[in-house]
Amino acid sequence: MKALVTGATGFIGSELIKVLENKGYSLRILSRNNYKNYDTVICNLGVDQIPESAFDSVELVFHLAGYTHDLENNSNRDLIYQEVNVNATKDLIKLAAKTRVSKFIFISSVKAGGVNNQIASMNEDDQLDPKDIYGKTKREAEVSVLKMGNDYGIHVSVIRPALVYGIKMKGNLAFMSNSIKNGWFPPLPETCNKRSMISVLDLVSAIMLITENKRTDGNIYIATDGHQYSSRDIYEAICLANGKKIPSLVVPKTIFFILALIGNVFKFVPFNSYKYQKLFGSECYSSEKLHNLGFSPEYNFYSYLKKYSNHKIR
């Protein structure tokens, strides 16, 4: 079976294509740059017109590519998110329908369901209004592909990963991990906030399970490792996995709050209310629907870090 993969060079996509190859899939990559040793169609999603030839002999599409960068100071921010996350996704599934692709697997995000900032776990039916442009455009893309899948007779499944961890992870979690390793991240207090996460390896397993199950047509699935982590849990797991002693003293939450207020005013301070919320807020999700399909994650955050602690987090 030939599969077309977008976002194959990314954090999740690079792991997915390894598994697809091992399972005997023939692969074609849609990418901005040539991907060595792979059949690559050069296309900058959201900018270039997608060539119909990319779908020649393709039976299955994995759409992982999307725009996640922080464009807070870019006047074209909303347009870029709309073009890449929504319009390019619509164009892909239209071409998939035209060329008689049988399955379209869309990797979305839990951000598409909104964030309630509570310790109660959200599920696929708890659809709130996404607060940021990333979540809004991912939700719009979800609605579109599910509708078009139904209209065109294509099997469409949507996967919403929680925060994904792995050796190639980027962003705040990678920053925190590297900072703790280097000994200069402040010891966090226990605030009993709750966050859901999943390892990149388990996410790829979930993607394959959903892909190979006929019952997943027209459905959205949240993917987590089944655990809920406080920021203190995450801090301690990183320390333990890297052989570092957990400090007995902690920096009180009040200090972080005051620092955030200062950072809101003085932009040179590398901490503000947004980062405070990312550090101490709750984003908790249930993957019971996925588990009912037979999904059983292999890792939790600590066990993954322990196994791969010798690999450098990017």
Short mmCIF file of C-alpha atoms in Angstrom, two decimals:
data_model
loop_
_atom_site.label_atom_id
_atom_site.label_comp_id
_atom_site.label_asym_id
_atom_site.label_seq_id
_atom_site.Cartn_x
_atom_site.Cartn_y
_atom_site.Cartn_z
CA MET A 1 0.00 0.00 0.00
CA LYS A 2 1.32 3.45 -0.89
CA ALA A 3 0.99 6.22 1.69
CA LEU A 4 1.48 9.96 1.25
CA VAL A 5 2.87 11.64 4.37
CA THR A 6 2.99 15.37 5.08
CA GLY A 7 5.14 16.61 7.96
CA ALA A 8 7.41 13.57 7.59
CA THR A 9 10.52 15.50 8.58
CA GLY A 10 8.98 16.67 11.86
CA PHE A 11 9.12 15.33 15.39
CA ILE A 12 6.17 12.96 15.00
CA GLY A 13 6.41 12.36 11.27
CA SER A 14 10.00 11.13 11.37
CA GLU A 15 8.97 8.39 13.82
CA LEU A 16 5.82 7.55 11.87
CA ILE A 17 7.63 6.88 8.59
CA LYS A 18 9.99 4.45 10.35
CA VAL A 19 7.02 2.40 11.50
CA LEU A 20 5.30 2.61 8.12
CA GLU A 21 8.45 1.35 6.42
CA ASN A 22 8.75 -1.53 8.88
CA LYS A 23 5.14 -2.46 8.13
CA GLY A 24 5.89 -2.61 4.41
CA TYR A 25 4.22 0.59 3.24
CA SER A 26 5.50 2.30 0.11
CA LEU A 27 6.04 5.96 1.00
CA ARG A 28 5.80 9.29 -0.74
CA ILE A 29 6.71 12.46 1.16
CA LEU A 30 5.16 15.89 0.57
CA SER A 31 7.72 18.40 1.83
CA ARG A 32 9.27 21.83 1.26
CA ASN A 33 12.65 20.20 0.74
CA ASN A 34 13.89 16.99 -0.82
CA TYR A 35 13.93 14.16 1.72
CA LYS A 36 16.96 12.00 0.93
CA ASN A 37 16.22 8.36 0.08
CA TYR A 38 12.48 9.01 -0.18
CA ASP A 39 10.13 9.65 -3.07
CA THR A 40 9.60 13.35 -2.39
CA VAL A 41 7.16 15.82 -3.92
CA ILE A 42 8.38 19.36 -3.28
CA CYS A 43 5.55 21.57 -2.07
CA ASN A 44 5.34 24.34 0.52
CA LEU A 45 1.87 23.88 1.97
CA GLY A 46 -0.09 27.10 2.24
CA VAL A 47 2.05 28.72 -0.46
CA ASP A 48 2.37 26.32 -3.40
CA GLN A 49 -0.39 24.60 -5.29
CA ILE A 50 -0.40 20.92 -4.36
CA PRO A 51 0.37 18.84 -7.47
CA GLU A 52 -2.24 16.20 -8.23
CA SER A 53 0.58 13.88 -9.26
CA ALA A 54 1.54 13.60 -5.57
CA PHE A 55 -1.46 11.28 -5.19
CA ASP A 56 -0.56 8.88 -8.01
CA SER A 57 -1.16 5.31 -6.75
CA VAL A 58 -1.68 6.62 -3.19
CA GLU A 59 -4.29 4.79 -1.09
CA LEU A 60 -3.68 6.41 2.28
CA VAL A 61 -2.79 9.95 3.42
CA PHE A 62 -1.23 10.87 6.77
CA HIS A 63 -1.52 14.62 7.22
CA LEU A 64 0.77 15.83 10.02
CA ALA A 65 2.07 19.11 8.62
CA GLY A 66 0.82 22.28 10.25
CA TYR A 67 1.87 25.69 11.48
CA THR A 68 2.61 25.96 15.21
CA HIS A 69 5.14 28.80 15.35
CA ASP A 70 4.54 31.81 17.58
CA LEU A 71 3.67 34.66 15.24
CA GLU A 72 2.50 37.07 17.92
CA ASN A 73 4.32 40.01 16.34
CA ASN A 74 3.57 39.09 12.73
CA SER A 75 0.84 41.18 11.09
CA ASN A 76 0.01 38.24 8.79
CA ARG A 77 -0.28 35.74 11.64
CA ASP A 78 -3.93 34.82 11.18
CA LEU A 79 -3.55 34.54 7.41
CA ILE A 80 -0.58 32.18 7.68
CA TYR A 81 -2.34 29.90 10.16
CA GLN A 82 -5.45 29.89 7.97
CA GLU A 83 -3.57 29.09 4.77
CA VAL A 84 -1.41 26.30 6.24
CA ASN A 85 -3.65 24.69 8.84
CA VAL A 86 -7.03 25.04 7.14
CA ASN A 87 -6.86 25.79 3.42
CA ALA A 88 -3.98 23.41 2.68
CA THR A 89 -5.77 20.64 4.61
CA LYS A 90 -8.93 21.19 2.57
CA ASP A 91 -6.93 21.12 -0.66
CA LEU A 92 -5.29 17.84 0.36
CA ILE A 93 -8.53 16.02 1.04
CA LYS A 94 -10.14 17.41 -2.12
CA LEU A 95 -7.28 15.99 -4.17
CA ALA A 96 -7.44 12.76 -2.16
CA ALA A 97 -11.11 12.44 -3.12
CA LYS A 98 -10.43 13.27 -6.76
CA THR A 99 -7.74 10.57 -6.98
CA ARG A 100 -9.80 8.01 -5.04
CA VAL A 101 -7.66 7.77 -1.92
CA SER A 102 -9.39 5.44 0.53
CA LYS A 103 -8.21 6.81 3.91
CA PHE A 104 -7.24 10.23 5.26
CA ILE A 105 -5.65 10.35 8.73
CA PHE A 106 -5.47 13.86 10.17
CA ILE A 107 -3.17 14.56 13.11
CA SER A 108 -4.75 17.49 14.90
CA SER A 109 -4.23 18.61 18.52
CA VAL A 110 -6.06 18.66 21.84
CA LYS A 111 -5.95 22.44 21.39
CA ALA A 112 -8.73 22.01 18.83
CA GLY A 113 -11.07 21.00 21.66
CA GLY A 114 -10.28 24.08 23.74
CA VAL A 115 -8.74 24.23 27.20
CA ASN A 116 -10.78 24.26 30.41
CA ASN A 117 -7.78 24.72 32.77
CA GLN A 118 -9.41 22.37 35.27
CA ILE A 119 -8.19 19.07 36.70
CA ALA A 120 -11.27 17.28 35.30
CA SER A 121 -10.35 15.38 32.13
CA MET A 122 -11.89 16.54 28.87
CA ASN A 123 -12.99 13.98 26.30
CA GLU A 124 -13.88 14.16 22.61
CA ASP A 125 -17.44 15.31 23.38
CA ASP A 126 -16.30 18.24 25.54
CA GLN A 127 -15.92 20.72 22.70
CA LEU A 128 -15.07 24.18 24.02
CA ASP A 129 -14.16 27.24 22.00
CA PRO A 130 -10.41 27.12 21.25
CA LYS A 131 -8.76 30.26 22.61
CA ASP A 132 -5.73 30.65 20.37
CA ILE A 133 -5.34 30.83 16.61
CA TYR A 134 -3.59 27.46 16.47
CA GLY A 135 -6.47 25.68 18.19
CA LYS A 136 -9.10 27.57 16.18
CA THR A 137 -7.55 26.66 12.84
CA LYS A 138 -7.00 23.03 13.86
CA ARG A 139 -10.68 22.80 14.84
CA GLU A 140 -11.81 24.37 11.58
CA ALA A 141 -9.66 21.86 9.68
CA GLU A 142 -11.14 18.97 11.69
CA VAL A 143 -14.70 20.01 10.88
CA SER A 144 -13.83 20.34 7.20
CA VAL A 145 -12.10 16.98 6.76
CA LEU A 146 -14.80 15.10 8.64
CA LYS A 147 -17.52 16.68 6.51
CA MET A 148 -15.64 16.16 3.25
CA GLY A 149 -14.79 12.60 4.19
CA ASN A 150 -18.50 11.92 4.61
CA ASP A 151 -19.40 13.78 1.41
CA TYR A 152 -16.71 12.12 -0.71
CA GLY A 153 -16.85 8.65 0.81
CA ILE A 154 -13.33 8.69 2.24
CA HIS A 155 -12.47 7.03 5.57
CA VAL A 156 -11.39 9.98 7.76
CA SER A 157 -10.01 9.71 11.28
CA VAL A 158 -8.82 12.60 13.43
CA ILE A 159 -6.24 12.20 16.19
CA ARG A 160 -5.75 14.81 18.91
CA PRO A 161 -2.44 14.21 20.70
CA ALA A 162 -1.85 15.71 24.12
CA LEU A 163 1.60 17.23 24.76
CA VAL A 164 4.05 14.90 23.02
CA TYR A 165 7.40 14.06 24.60
CA GLY A 166 10.43 12.43 23.00
CA ILE A 167 14.11 12.91 22.31
CA LYS A 168 13.40 15.30 19.43
CA MET A 169 10.82 17.36 21.30
CA LYS A 170 11.03 21.14 21.21
CA GLY A 171 9.36 24.02 22.99
CA ASN A 172 8.80 24.52 26.72
CA LEU A 173 9.20 20.88 27.73
CA ALA A 174 12.55 20.56 25.96
CA PHE A 175 13.67 23.85 27.49
CA MET A 176 12.70 22.63 30.96
CA SER A 177 14.44 19.28 30.46
CA ASN A 178 17.69 20.81 29.23
CA SER A 179 17.62 23.47 31.95
CA ILE A 180 17.23 20.86 34.70
CA LYS A 181 20.05 18.79 33.21
CA ASN A 182 22.28 21.87 33.24
CA GLY A 183 21.35 22.60 36.85
CA TRP A 184 19.76 26.01 36.57
CA PHE A 185 15.99 25.38 36.44
CA PRO A 186 14.35 26.47 39.73
CA PRO A 187 12.88 23.62 41.84
CA LEU A 188 9.12 23.78 41.36
CA PRO A 189 6.57 23.56 44.17
CA GLU A 190 3.77 20.99 44.17
CA THR A 191 0.67 22.84 42.92
CA CYS A 192 -1.43 19.75 42.06
CA ASN A 193 -2.12 20.99 38.56
CA LYS A 194 -2.72 18.23 36.02
CA ARG A 195 -1.36 17.81 32.50
CA SER A 196 -1.81 15.03 29.99
CA MET A 197 1.06 13.89 27.78
CA ILE A 198 2.08 11.02 25.50
CA SER A 199 5.38 9.70 24.19
CA VAL A 200 6.02 10.07 20.48
CA LEU A 201 6.45 6.29 20.21
CA ASP A 202 3.07 5.58 21.79
CA LEU A 203 1.46 8.27 19.66
CA VAL A 204 2.70 6.56 16.50
CA SER A 205 1.32 3.26 17.83
CA ALA A 206 -2.03 4.99 18.37
CA ILE A 207 -1.96 6.42 14.85
CA MET A 208 -1.39 2.95 13.39
CA LEU A 209 -4.14 1.41 15.53
CA ILE A 210 -6.62 4.04 14.37
CA THR A 211 -5.48 3.68 10.76
CA GLU A 212 -5.93 -0.08 10.69
CA ASN A 213 -9.32 -0.16 12.45
CA LYS A 214 -12.44 0.20 10.27
CA ARG A 215 -14.51 1.44 13.21
CA THR A 216 -12.55 4.70 13.40
CA ASP A 217 -14.13 6.25 10.29
CA GLY A 218 -15.59 9.68 11.05
CA ASN A 219 -14.24 9.74 14.60
CA ILE A 220 -11.98 11.96 16.69
CA TYR A 221 -9.60 10.32 19.18
CA ILE A 222 -7.65 11.99 21.99
CA ALA A 223 -4.27 10.34 22.57
CA THR A 224 -2.57 10.39 25.99
CA ASP A 225 -0.43 7.95 27.96
CA GLY A 226 -3.21 7.62 30.54
CA HIS A 227 -1.35 9.55 33.28
CA GLN A 228 -1.87 13.01 34.69
CA TYR A 229 1.21 14.97 35.69
CA SER A 230 1.66 18.00 37.88
CA SER A 231 4.50 20.34 36.98
CA ARG A 232 6.29 19.02 40.08
CA ASP A 233 5.85 15.43 38.79
CA ILE A 234 7.46 16.45 35.50
CA TYR A 235 10.30 18.24 37.31
CA GLU A 236 11.05 15.23 39.53
CA ALA A 237 10.86 12.75 36.63
CA ILE A 238 13.46 14.73 34.68
CA CYS A 239 15.73 14.90 37.74
CA LEU A 240 15.46 11.18 38.50
CA ALA A 241 15.88 10.04 34.90
CA ASN A 242 19.10 12.04 34.67
CA GLY A 243 20.52 10.91 38.02
CA LYS A 244 20.09 14.30 39.69
CA LYS A 245 19.17 14.71 43.33
CA ILE A 246 15.76 16.27 43.89
CA PRO A 247 16.26 19.50 45.90
CA SER A 248 14.62 19.57 49.31
CA LEU A 249 13.84 23.28 48.96
CA VAL A 250 11.42 24.69 46.39
CA VAL A 251 10.74 28.13 44.95
CA PRO A 252 7.25 29.19 46.17
CA LYS A 253 4.57 29.68 43.54
CA THR A 254 4.18 33.28 44.71
CA ILE A 255 7.68 34.09 43.50
CA PHE A 256 6.82 32.84 40.01
CA PHE A 257 3.61 34.89 40.08
CA ILE A 258 5.46 38.07 41.01
CA LEU A 259 8.11 37.41 38.38
CA ALA A 260 5.35 36.96 35.78
CA LEU A 261 3.85 40.34 36.68
CA ILE A 262 7.25 41.96 36.30
CA GLY A 263 7.76 40.21 32.97
CA ASN A 264 4.43 41.53 31.72
CA VAL A 265 5.78 45.06 32.10
CA PHE A 266 9.48 44.62 31.36
CA LYS A 267 9.76 42.54 28.21
CA PHE A 268 13.44 41.72 28.75
CA VAL A 269 12.43 39.48 31.68
CA PRO A 270 12.15 35.96 30.17
CA PHE A 271 8.96 35.08 32.07
CA ASN A 272 5.42 36.45 31.97
CA SER A 273 1.81 35.51 32.72
CA TYR A 274 1.54 33.39 29.58
CA LYS A 275 4.56 31.30 30.61
CA TYR A 276 3.27 31.21 34.19
CA GLN A 277 0.02 29.66 32.96
CA LYS A 278 1.92 27.18 30.78
CA LEU A 279 3.99 26.16 33.81
CA PHE A 280 1.27 25.89 36.45
CA GLY A 281 -2.01 25.57 34.53
CA SER A 282 -3.94 22.35 33.94
CA GLU A 283 -4.63 20.74 30.58
CA CYS A 284 -6.12 17.35 31.30
CA TYR A 285 -7.65 14.95 28.79
CA SER A 286 -9.14 11.46 28.68
CA SER A 287 -8.15 8.92 26.03
CA GLU A 288 -10.73 6.34 27.16
CA LYS A 289 -12.23 6.24 23.66
CA LEU A 290 -8.84 5.27 22.23
CA HIS A 291 -8.22 2.73 24.99
CA ASN A 292 -11.56 1.11 24.11
CA LEU A 293 -10.06 0.35 20.69
CA GLY A 294 -7.32 -1.62 22.42
CA PHE A 295 -4.67 1.09 22.80
CA SER A 296 -2.22 0.37 25.63
CA PRO A 297 0.68 2.84 25.97
CA GLU A 298 4.11 1.41 26.63
CA TYR A 299 5.57 4.43 28.42
CA ASN A 300 4.89 7.05 31.02
CA PHE A 301 7.02 10.21 31.14
CA TYR A 302 9.54 8.86 33.63
CA SER A 303 9.96 5.42 32.02
CA TYR A 304 10.50 7.00 28.61
CA LEU A 305 13.11 9.45 29.94
CA LYS A 306 14.83 6.69 31.89
CA LYS A 307 15.14 4.53 28.79
CA TYR A 308 16.32 7.34 26.54
CA SER A 309 18.17 9.53 29.07
CA ASN A 310 21.44 9.10 27.16
CA HIS A 311 19.93 10.72 24.08
CA LYS A 312 20.18 14.49 23.84
CA ILE A 313 16.85 16.32 23.99
CA ARG A 314 16.82 18.90 21.21
#
